[in-house]
Amino acid sequence: MQTFRTGEDSEAYCFHSLHAPKYPWVHEQMFKTFDHQALRRGFQVYREVCASCHSLSRVPYRALVGTILTVDEAKALAEENEYDSEPNDEGIIEKRPGKLADYLPAPYPNDEAARFANNGALPPDLSLIVKARHGGCNYIFSLLTGYPDEPPAGAQVGAGLNFNPYFPGTGIAMARVLYDGLVDYEDETPASTSQMAKDVVEFLNWAAEPEMDDRKRMGMKVLVCTTVLFALSVWVKRYKWAGVKTRKITYDPPKPTNTRL
């Protein structure tokens, strides 16, 4: 870890943030898709741990169907929350149970309420957090698992901040939230800190690009079709030009004749 002095006569040191290491994410491979069991576990971690502060404002309930939840599970989850309905004849807006077309609710009504509840820090929306941060999945995973028990010697963080070597400036308002055994997975997967971080990062990657599996599937179809079309075009070209390519041009000089003058 590199350090630099804050002044010529100062004894305080500030730490640069560490670069997140590269992890072998399976879904980043060309011929691999999201692990739907991991997505379901990651959504559970988000609901039980992250949703109390962070929103997913770009993810509707219908997007969860077929990938993370069944139709009945998504409907039941949506109905747990209430949303504003259309104004009635008297102009009164009543509440209604949620439906699949609704988006996941935010934990706070507005940014001011979010800042007030978090000592002035605004928890970011997680819909596109993987794409919005340099390092993507590697950075988010390293951040969630990078909280030391105690800051290293010489490290200074501001009041109300927590030391994390992967966060720019190393002082982050969010405290450590993942601990071993914090979540009880329905598939009985051991809920270690790294396992929960891995699952929720995969879920957040899916939230940022839910079309990834369809895009890869379409890409494979395009590659197959273009390969077949290229092979056919080569065959047609060779067939059409076979007469020209195999034509031999020779020079046949005139034969000498014995003529008398």
PDB file of C-alpha atoms in Angstrom:
ATOM      1  CA  MET A   1       0.000   0.000   0.000  1.00  0.00           C
ATOM      2  CA  GLN A   2       1.453   3.345  -1.007  1.00  0.00           C
ATOM      3  CA  THR A   3       1.409   6.369   1.290  1.00  0.00           C
ATOM      4  CA  PHE A   4       2.019  10.087   0.948  1.00  0.00           C
ATOM      5  CA  ARG A   5       2.457  12.887   3.466  1.00  0.00           C
ATOM      6  CA  THR A   6      -0.221  15.532   3.812  1.00  0.00           C
ATOM      7  CA  GLY A   7       2.397  18.193   4.532  1.00  0.00           C
ATOM      8  CA  GLU A   8       6.129  18.683   4.943  1.00  0.00           C
ATOM      9  CA  ASP A   9       6.042  18.764   8.736  1.00  0.00           C
ATOM     10  CA  SER A  10       2.991  16.595   9.217  1.00  0.00           C
ATOM     11  CA  GLU A  11       3.257  13.151  10.749  1.00  0.00           C
ATOM     12  CA  ALA A  12      -0.162  12.080   9.437  1.00  0.00           C
ATOM     13  CA  TYR A  13      -0.298   9.745   6.483  1.00  0.00           C
ATOM     14  CA  CYS A  14      -3.083   9.197   3.976  1.00  0.00           C
ATOM     15  CA  PHE A  15      -3.542   5.953   2.109  1.00  0.00           C
ATOM     16  CA  HIS A  16      -4.323   5.540  -1.534  1.00  0.00           C
ATOM     17  CA  SER A  17      -7.157   3.180  -2.295  1.00  0.00           C
ATOM     18  CA  LEU A  18      -6.130  -0.277  -3.417  1.00  0.00           C
ATOM     19  CA  HIS A  19      -6.894  -1.541  -6.890  1.00  0.00           C
ATOM     20  CA  ALA A  20      -9.407  -4.367  -6.715  1.00  0.00           C
ATOM     21  CA  PRO A  21      -7.955  -7.731  -7.783  1.00  0.00           C
ATOM     22  CA  LYS A  22      -9.383  -9.629 -10.720  1.00  0.00           C
ATOM     23  CA  TYR A  23     -11.721 -12.479  -9.818  1.00  0.00           C
ATOM     24  CA  PRO A  24     -12.800 -15.307 -12.160  1.00  0.00           C
ATOM     25  CA  TRP A  25     -16.486 -14.428 -12.563  1.00  0.00           C
ATOM     26  CA  VAL A  26     -18.144 -17.249 -14.457  1.00  0.00           C
ATOM     27  CA  HIS A  27     -20.834 -15.059 -16.027  1.00  0.00           C
ATOM     28  CA  GLU A  28     -18.156 -12.927 -17.703  1.00  0.00           C
ATOM     29  CA  GLN A  29     -17.040 -15.862 -19.854  1.00  0.00           C
ATOM     30  CA  MET A  30     -18.292 -15.895 -23.437  1.00  0.00           C
ATOM     31  CA  PHE A  31     -20.159 -19.203 -23.269  1.00  0.00           C
ATOM     32  CA  LYS A  32     -21.424 -18.927 -19.682  1.00  0.00           C
ATOM     33  CA  THR A  33     -24.642 -17.455 -18.269  1.00  0.00           C
ATOM     34  CA  PHE A  34     -25.728 -16.172 -14.886  1.00  0.00           C
ATOM     35  CA  ASP A  35     -26.026 -18.742 -12.123  1.00  0.00           C
ATOM     36  CA  HIS A  36     -29.723 -18.406 -11.290  1.00  0.00           C
ATOM     37  CA  GLN A  37     -29.278 -19.998  -7.870  1.00  0.00           C
ATOM     38  CA  ALA A  38     -26.642 -17.385  -7.073  1.00  0.00           C
ATOM     39  CA  LEU A  39     -28.981 -14.645  -8.339  1.00  0.00           C
ATOM     40  CA  ARG A  40     -31.743 -15.890  -6.045  1.00  0.00           C
ATOM     41  CA  ARG A  41     -29.355 -15.965  -3.088  1.00  0.00           C
ATOM     42  CA  GLY A  42     -28.046 -12.521  -3.996  1.00  0.00           C
ATOM     43  CA  PHE A  43     -31.563 -11.110  -4.130  1.00  0.00           C
ATOM     44  CA  GLN A  44     -32.165 -12.529  -0.674  1.00  0.00           C
ATOM     45  CA  VAL A  45     -29.012 -10.802   0.599  1.00  0.00           C
ATOM     46  CA  TYR A  46     -30.150  -7.541  -0.978  1.00  0.00           C
ATOM     47  CA  ARG A  47     -33.622  -7.760   0.597  1.00  0.00           C
ATOM     48  CA  GLU A  48     -32.399  -8.705   4.077  1.00  0.00           C
ATOM     49  CA  VAL A  49     -29.238  -6.587   4.255  1.00  0.00           C
ATOM     50  CA  CYS A  50     -28.956  -3.921   1.558  1.00  0.00           C
ATOM     51  CA  ALA A  51     -32.565  -2.857   0.981  1.00  0.00           C
ATOM     52  CA  SER A  52     -32.742  -1.008   4.307  1.00  0.00           C
ATOM     53  CA  CYS A  53     -30.495   1.724   2.855  1.00  0.00           C
ATOM     54  CA  HIS A  54     -30.069   1.187  -0.891  1.00  0.00           C
ATOM     55  CA  SER A  55     -32.720   1.287  -3.586  1.00  0.00           C
ATOM     56  CA  LEU A  56     -33.118  -0.562  -6.883  1.00  0.00           C
ATOM     57  CA  SER A  57     -35.233   2.016  -8.663  1.00  0.00           C
ATOM     58  CA  ARG A  58     -34.732   0.576 -12.165  1.00  0.00           C
ATOM     59  CA  VAL A  59     -35.750  -3.005 -11.412  1.00  0.00           C
ATOM     60  CA  PRO A  60     -39.468  -3.901 -11.720  1.00  0.00           C
ATOM     61  CA  TYR A  61     -41.003  -6.995 -10.174  1.00  0.00           C
ATOM     62  CA  ARG A  62     -41.710  -8.431 -13.620  1.00  0.00           C
ATOM     63  CA  ALA A  63     -37.964  -8.566 -14.353  1.00  0.00           C
ATOM     64  CA  LEU A  64     -37.533 -11.019 -11.487  1.00  0.00           C
ATOM     65  CA  VAL A  65     -39.960 -13.525 -13.013  1.00  0.00           C
ATOM     66  CA  GLY A  66     -38.338 -16.503 -14.679  1.00  0.00           C
ATOM     67  CA  THR A  67     -34.859 -15.605 -13.504  1.00  0.00           C
ATOM     68  CA  ILE A  68     -35.010 -15.186  -9.744  1.00  0.00           C
ATOM     69  CA  LEU A  69     -38.628 -15.701  -8.699  1.00  0.00           C
ATOM     70  CA  THR A  70     -41.670 -17.499  -9.986  1.00  0.00           C
ATOM     71  CA  VAL A  71     -44.748 -15.545 -11.062  1.00  0.00           C
ATOM     72  CA  ASP A  72     -46.568 -16.283  -7.811  1.00  0.00           C
ATOM     73  CA  GLU A  73     -43.538 -15.341  -5.702  1.00  0.00           C
ATOM     74  CA  ALA A  74     -43.091 -12.057  -7.577  1.00  0.00           C
ATOM     75  CA  LYS A  75     -46.800 -11.203  -7.230  1.00  0.00           C
ATOM     76  CA  ALA A  76     -46.755 -11.978  -3.516  1.00  0.00           C
ATOM     77  CA  LEU A  77     -43.634  -9.864  -3.058  1.00  0.00           C
ATOM     78  CA  ALA A  78     -45.175  -6.948  -4.957  1.00  0.00           C
ATOM     79  CA  GLU A  79     -48.359  -7.098  -2.898  1.00  0.00           C
ATOM     80  CA  GLU A  80     -46.352  -6.630   0.298  1.00  0.00           C
ATOM     81  CA  ASN A  81     -45.893  -2.969  -0.656  1.00  0.00           C
ATOM     82  CA  GLU A  82     -48.386  -0.214  -1.399  1.00  0.00           C
ATOM     83  CA  TYR A  83     -48.235   2.215  -4.299  1.00  0.00           C
ATOM     84  CA  ASP A  84     -50.171   5.315  -5.301  1.00  0.00           C
ATOM     85  CA  SER A  85     -53.157   4.639  -7.525  1.00  0.00           C
ATOM     86  CA  GLU A  86     -54.719   6.966 -10.067  1.00  0.00           C
ATOM     87  CA  PRO A  87     -56.696   9.896  -8.617  1.00  0.00           C
ATOM     88  CA  ASN A  88     -60.387   9.118  -8.181  1.00  0.00           C
ATOM     89  CA  ASP A  89     -63.283  11.406  -9.134  1.00  0.00           C
ATOM     90  CA  GLU A  90     -62.600  13.547  -6.078  1.00  0.00           C
ATOM     91  CA  GLY A  91     -58.897  13.870  -6.874  1.00  0.00           C
ATOM     92  CA  ILE A  92     -57.863  11.707  -3.964  1.00  0.00           C
ATOM     93  CA  ILE A  93     -54.935   9.369  -4.530  1.00  0.00           C
ATOM     94  CA  GLU A  94     -55.485   6.114  -2.700  1.00  0.00           C
ATOM     95  CA  LYS A  95     -53.046   3.319  -2.009  1.00  0.00           C
ATOM     96  CA  ARG A  96     -53.172  -0.033  -3.776  1.00  0.00           C
ATOM     97  CA  PRO A  97     -51.214  -3.281  -3.467  1.00  0.00           C
ATOM     98  CA  GLY A  98     -48.228  -3.569  -5.727  1.00  0.00           C
ATOM     99  CA  LYS A  99     -48.286  -5.469  -8.999  1.00  0.00           C
ATOM    100  CA  LEU A 100     -45.706  -6.886 -11.376  1.00  0.00           C
ATOM    101  CA  ALA A 101     -45.492  -3.654 -13.374  1.00  0.00           C
ATOM    102  CA  ASP A 102     -44.331  -1.695 -10.305  1.00  0.00           C
ATOM    103  CA  TYR A 103     -40.706  -1.086  -9.418  1.00  0.00           C
ATOM    104  CA  LEU A 104     -38.987  -2.144  -6.216  1.00  0.00           C
ATOM    105  CA  PRO A 105     -39.666   0.491  -3.547  1.00  0.00           C
ATOM    106  CA  ALA A 106     -36.992   2.807  -2.186  1.00  0.00           C
ATOM    107  CA  PRO A 107     -36.202   2.664   1.541  1.00  0.00           C
ATOM    108  CA  TYR A 108     -36.551   6.457   1.891  1.00  0.00           C
ATOM    109  CA  PRO A 109     -39.139   8.850   0.437  1.00  0.00           C
ATOM    110  CA  ASN A 110     -36.482  11.313  -0.792  1.00  0.00           C
ATOM    111  CA  ASP A 111     -32.762  12.085  -0.713  1.00  0.00           C
ATOM    112  CA  GLU A 112     -33.080  14.416   2.266  1.00  0.00           C
ATOM    113  CA  ALA A 113     -34.606  11.670   4.377  1.00  0.00           C
ATOM    114  CA  ALA A 114     -31.866   9.284   3.255  1.00  0.00           C
ATOM    115  CA  ARG A 115     -29.132  11.749   4.228  1.00  0.00           C
ATOM    116  CA  PHE A 116     -30.760  12.454   7.586  1.00  0.00           C
ATOM    117  CA  ALA A 117     -30.911   8.740   8.399  1.00  0.00           C
ATOM    118  CA  ASN A 118     -27.271   8.149   7.411  1.00  0.00           C
ATOM    119  CA  ASN A 119     -25.459  11.063   9.054  1.00  0.00           C
ATOM    120  CA  GLY A 120     -25.407  13.127   5.879  1.00  0.00           C
ATOM    121  CA  ALA A 121     -24.308  10.332   3.527  1.00  0.00           C
ATOM    122  CA  LEU A 122     -26.553   9.462   0.596  1.00  0.00           C
ATOM    123  CA  PRO A 123     -26.671   5.701  -0.086  1.00  0.00           C
ATOM    124  CA  PRO A 124     -26.382   5.264  -3.863  1.00  0.00           C
ATOM    125  CA  ASP A 125     -28.977   3.480  -5.930  1.00  0.00           C
ATOM    126  CA  LEU A 126     -27.711  -0.004  -6.798  1.00  0.00           C
ATOM    127  CA  SER A 127     -29.494  -0.505 -10.110  1.00  0.00           C
ATOM    128  CA  LEU A 128     -26.411   0.367 -12.171  1.00  0.00           C
ATOM    129  CA  ILE A 129     -23.746   0.382  -9.468  1.00  0.00           C
ATOM    130  CA  VAL A 130     -21.697  -2.373 -11.127  1.00  0.00           C
ATOM    131  CA  LYS A 131     -21.469  -0.340 -14.347  1.00  0.00           C
ATOM    132  CA  ALA A 132     -21.015   2.967 -12.534  1.00  0.00           C
ATOM    133  CA  ARG A 133     -17.900   1.967 -10.586  1.00  0.00           C
ATOM    134  CA  HIS A 134     -14.450   1.370 -12.010  1.00  0.00           C
ATOM    135  CA  GLY A 135     -13.647  -2.294 -11.575  1.00  0.00           C
ATOM    136  CA  GLY A 136     -17.279  -3.411 -11.670  1.00  0.00           C
ATOM    137  CA  CYS A 137     -17.869  -6.709  -9.894  1.00  0.00           C
ATOM    138  CA  ASN A 138     -14.289  -6.893  -8.654  1.00  0.00           C
ATOM    139  CA  TYR A 139     -14.550  -3.505  -6.946  1.00  0.00           C
ATOM    140  CA  ILE A 140     -17.924  -4.176  -5.296  1.00  0.00           C
ATOM    141  CA  PHE A 141     -16.809  -7.594  -4.034  1.00  0.00           C
ATOM    142  CA  SER A 142     -13.517  -6.217  -2.717  1.00  0.00           C
ATOM    143  CA  LEU A 143     -15.331  -3.344  -1.020  1.00  0.00           C
ATOM    144  CA  LEU A 144     -17.809  -5.626   0.752  1.00  0.00           C
ATOM    145  CA  THR A 145     -15.105  -8.006   1.958  1.00  0.00           C
ATOM    146  CA  GLY A 146     -12.338  -5.442   2.530  1.00  0.00           C
ATOM    147  CA  TYR A 147     -13.207  -4.121   5.979  1.00  0.00           C
ATOM    148  CA  PRO A 148     -10.335  -4.879   8.390  1.00  0.00           C
ATOM    149  CA  ASP A 149     -10.933  -5.502  12.076  1.00  0.00           C
ATOM    150  CA  GLU A 150      -8.821  -2.436  12.827  1.00  0.00           C
ATOM    151  CA  PRO A 151      -7.394   0.274  10.535  1.00  0.00           C
ATOM    152  CA  PRO A 152      -3.670  -0.140   9.828  1.00  0.00           C
ATOM    153  CA  ALA A 153      -1.179   1.952  11.740  1.00  0.00           C
ATOM    154  CA  GLY A 154      -0.997   5.498  10.435  1.00  0.00           C
ATOM    155  CA  ALA A 155      -4.350   5.426   8.683  1.00  0.00           C
ATOM    156  CA  GLN A 156      -6.708   8.226   9.569  1.00  0.00           C
ATOM    157  CA  VAL A 157     -10.401   8.408   8.728  1.00  0.00           C
ATOM    158  CA  GLY A 158     -12.840  11.172   9.437  1.00  0.00           C
ATOM    159  CA  ALA A 159     -15.464  11.127  12.132  1.00  0.00           C
ATOM    160  CA  GLY A 160     -18.319   8.790  11.300  1.00  0.00           C
ATOM    161  CA  LEU A 161     -16.331   7.044   8.550  1.00  0.00           C
ATOM    162  CA  ASN A 162     -15.013   3.509   8.340  1.00  0.00           C
ATOM    163  CA  PHE A 163     -11.684   2.401   6.916  1.00  0.00           C
ATOM    164  CA  ASN A 164     -11.817   0.400   3.703  1.00  0.00           C
ATOM    165  CA  PRO A 165      -8.669   0.224   1.569  1.00  0.00           C
ATOM    166  CA  TYR A 166     -10.640  -0.229  -1.678  1.00  0.00           C
ATOM    167  CA  PHE A 167     -12.805   2.873  -1.303  1.00  0.00           C
ATOM    168  CA  PRO A 168     -11.356   6.096  -2.817  1.00  0.00           C
ATOM    169  CA  GLY A 169      -9.897   8.004   0.106  1.00  0.00           C
ATOM    170  CA  THR A 170     -10.255   4.874   2.290  1.00  0.00           C
ATOM    171  CA  GLY A 171     -12.942   6.534   4.415  1.00  0.00           C
ATOM    172  CA  ILE A 172     -16.448   5.223   3.690  1.00  0.00           C
ATOM    173  CA  ALA A 173     -19.677   6.059   5.518  1.00  0.00           C
ATOM    174  CA  MET A 174     -21.034   2.526   5.167  1.00  0.00           C
ATOM    175  CA  ALA A 175     -19.907   0.225   7.929  1.00  0.00           C
ATOM    176  CA  ARG A 176     -19.301  -3.465   7.433  1.00  0.00           C
ATOM    177  CA  VAL A 177     -22.656  -5.150   6.807  1.00  0.00           C
ATOM    178  CA  LEU A 178     -21.783  -8.756   5.921  1.00  0.00           C
ATOM    179  CA  TYR A 179     -20.889 -11.229   8.640  1.00  0.00           C
ATOM    180  CA  ASP A 180     -20.699 -15.009   8.588  1.00  0.00           C
ATOM    181  CA  GLY A 181     -24.117 -16.586   9.087  1.00  0.00           C
ATOM    182  CA  LEU A 182     -26.030 -13.337   8.674  1.00  0.00           C
ATOM    183  CA  VAL A 183     -28.458 -14.862   6.134  1.00  0.00           C
ATOM    184  CA  ASP A 184     -30.093 -18.279   6.140  1.00  0.00           C
ATOM    185  CA  TYR A 185     -30.088 -19.466   2.538  1.00  0.00           C
ATOM    186  CA  GLU A 186     -33.062 -21.591   1.559  1.00  0.00           C
ATOM    187  CA  ASP A 187     -30.781 -23.957  -0.372  1.00  0.00           C
ATOM    188  CA  GLU A 188     -28.631 -24.391   2.776  1.00  0.00           C
ATOM    189  CA  THR A 189     -25.539 -22.860   1.182  1.00  0.00           C
ATOM    190  CA  PRO A 190     -23.111 -21.780   3.945  1.00  0.00           C
ATOM    191  CA  ALA A 191     -23.573 -18.023   4.296  1.00  0.00           C
ATOM    192  CA  SER A 192     -19.987 -16.901   4.722  1.00  0.00           C
ATOM    193  CA  THR A 193     -19.041 -13.282   4.174  1.00  0.00           C
ATOM    194  CA  SER A 194     -17.377 -14.006   0.843  1.00  0.00           C
ATOM    195  CA  GLN A 195     -20.305 -16.184  -0.305  1.00  0.00           C
ATOM    196  CA  MET A 196     -22.863 -13.487   0.460  1.00  0.00           C
ATOM    197  CA  ALA A 197     -20.700 -10.832  -1.188  1.00  0.00           C
ATOM    198  CA  LYS A 198     -20.263 -12.997  -4.284  1.00  0.00           C
ATOM    199  CA  ASP A 199     -23.991 -13.703  -4.536  1.00  0.00           C
ATOM    200  CA  VAL A 200     -25.126 -10.112  -4.096  1.00  0.00           C
ATOM    201  CA  VAL A 201     -22.508  -8.874  -6.582  1.00  0.00           C
ATOM    202  CA  GLU A 202     -23.794 -11.332  -9.189  1.00  0.00           C
ATOM    203  CA  PHE A 203     -27.335 -10.145  -8.492  1.00  0.00           C
ATOM    204  CA  LEU A 204     -26.289  -6.504  -8.893  1.00  0.00           C
ATOM    205  CA  ASN A 205     -24.527  -7.367 -12.147  1.00  0.00           C
ATOM    206  CA  TRP A 206     -27.758  -8.940 -13.362  1.00  0.00           C
ATOM    207  CA  ALA A 207     -29.701  -5.855 -12.245  1.00  0.00           C
ATOM    208  CA  ALA A 208     -27.372  -3.664 -14.315  1.00  0.00           C
ATOM    209  CA  GLU A 209     -27.689  -5.816 -17.447  1.00  0.00           C
ATOM    210  CA  PRO A 210     -30.566  -8.304 -17.184  1.00  0.00           C
ATOM    211  CA  GLU A 211     -30.395  -8.852 -20.947  1.00  0.00           C
ATOM    212  CA  MET A 212     -26.901 -10.378 -20.792  1.00  0.00           C
ATOM    213  CA  ASP A 213     -28.037 -13.999 -21.242  1.00  0.00           C
ATOM    214  CA  ASP A 214     -30.300 -13.052 -24.166  1.00  0.00           C
ATOM    215  CA  ARG A 215     -27.498 -10.999 -25.690  1.00  0.00           C
ATOM    216  CA  LYS A 216     -25.077 -13.909 -25.514  1.00  0.00           C
ATOM    217  CA  ARG A 217     -27.683 -16.268 -26.954  1.00  0.00           C
ATOM    218  CA  MET A 218     -28.350 -13.893 -29.819  1.00  0.00           C
ATOM    219  CA  GLY A 219     -24.615 -13.467 -30.346  1.00  0.00           C
ATOM    220  CA  MET A 220     -24.182 -17.229 -30.710  1.00  0.00           C
ATOM    221  CA  LYS A 221     -26.991 -17.333 -33.271  1.00  0.00           C
ATOM    222  CA  VAL A 222     -25.379 -14.489 -35.205  1.00  0.00           C
ATOM    223  CA  LEU A 223     -22.000 -16.229 -35.175  1.00  0.00           C
ATOM    224  CA  VAL A 224     -23.514 -19.499 -36.425  1.00  0.00           C
ATOM    225  CA  CYS A 225     -25.497 -17.762 -39.169  1.00  0.00           C
ATOM    226  CA  THR A 226     -22.587 -15.633 -40.343  1.00  0.00           C
ATOM    227  CA  THR A 227     -20.299 -18.687 -40.382  1.00  0.00           C
ATOM    228  CA  VAL A 228     -22.759 -20.631 -42.553  1.00  0.00           C
ATOM    229  CA  LEU A 229     -23.317 -17.650 -44.859  1.00  0.00           C
ATOM    230  CA  PHE A 230     -19.575 -17.083 -45.190  1.00  0.00           C
ATOM    231  CA  ALA A 231     -19.021 -20.747 -46.083  1.00  0.00           C
ATOM    232  CA  LEU A 232     -21.818 -20.578 -48.683  1.00  0.00           C
ATOM    233  CA  SER A 233     -20.443 -17.370 -50.165  1.00  0.00           C
ATOM    234  CA  VAL A 234     -17.003 -18.962 -50.524  1.00  0.00           C
ATOM    235  CA  TRP A 235     -18.516 -22.006 -52.231  1.00  0.00           C
ATOM    236  CA  VAL A 236     -20.622 -19.863 -54.593  1.00  0.00           C
ATOM    237  CA  LYS A 237     -17.653 -17.718 -55.442  1.00  0.00           C
ATOM    238  CA  ARG A 238     -15.492 -20.742 -56.229  1.00  0.00           C
ATOM    239  CA  TYR A 239     -18.336 -22.285 -58.251  1.00  0.00           C
ATOM    240  CA  LYS A 240     -19.033 -19.154 -60.267  1.00  0.00           C
ATOM    241  CA  TRP A 241     -15.403 -18.367 -60.925  1.00  0.00           C
ATOM    242  CA  ALA A 242     -14.291 -21.937 -61.518  1.00  0.00           C
ATOM    243  CA  GLY A 243     -14.470 -21.520 -65.309  1.00  0.00           C
ATOM    244  CA  VAL A 244     -12.423 -18.346 -65.187  1.00  0.00           C
ATOM    245  CA  LYS A 245      -9.928 -19.515 -62.599  1.00  0.00           C
ATOM    246  CA  THR A 246      -9.224 -22.803 -64.425  1.00  0.00           C
ATOM    247  CA  ARG A 247      -8.981 -21.239 -67.874  1.00  0.00           C
ATOM    248  CA  LYS A 248      -5.530 -21.508 -69.369  1.00  0.00           C
ATOM    249  CA  ILE A 249      -4.278 -18.859 -71.768  1.00  0.00           C
ATOM    250  CA  THR A 250      -1.465 -19.924 -74.050  1.00  0.00           C
ATOM    251  CA  TYR A 251       0.247 -18.392 -77.038  1.00  0.00           C
ATOM    252  CA  ASP A 252       0.259 -20.505 -80.176  1.00  0.00           C
ATOM    253  CA  PRO A 253       2.726 -18.918 -82.602  1.00  0.00           C
ATOM    254  CA  PRO A 254       2.078 -19.404 -86.325  1.00  0.00           C
ATOM    255  CA  LYS A 255       3.845 -22.343 -87.903  1.00  0.00           C
ATOM    256  CA  PRO A 256       6.563 -21.529 -90.449  1.00  0.00           C
ATOM    257  CA  THR A 257       5.658 -22.247 -94.064  1.00  0.00           C
ATOM    258  CA  ASN A 258       7.996 -22.996 -96.953  1.00  0.00           C
ATOM    259  CA  THR A 259       6.982 -20.652 -99.695  1.00  0.00           C
ATOM    260  CA  ARG A 260       8.851 -19.918-102.897  1.00  0.00           C
ATOM    261  CA  LEU A 261       9.393 -16.377-103.930  1.00  0.00           C
TER     262      LEU A 261
END
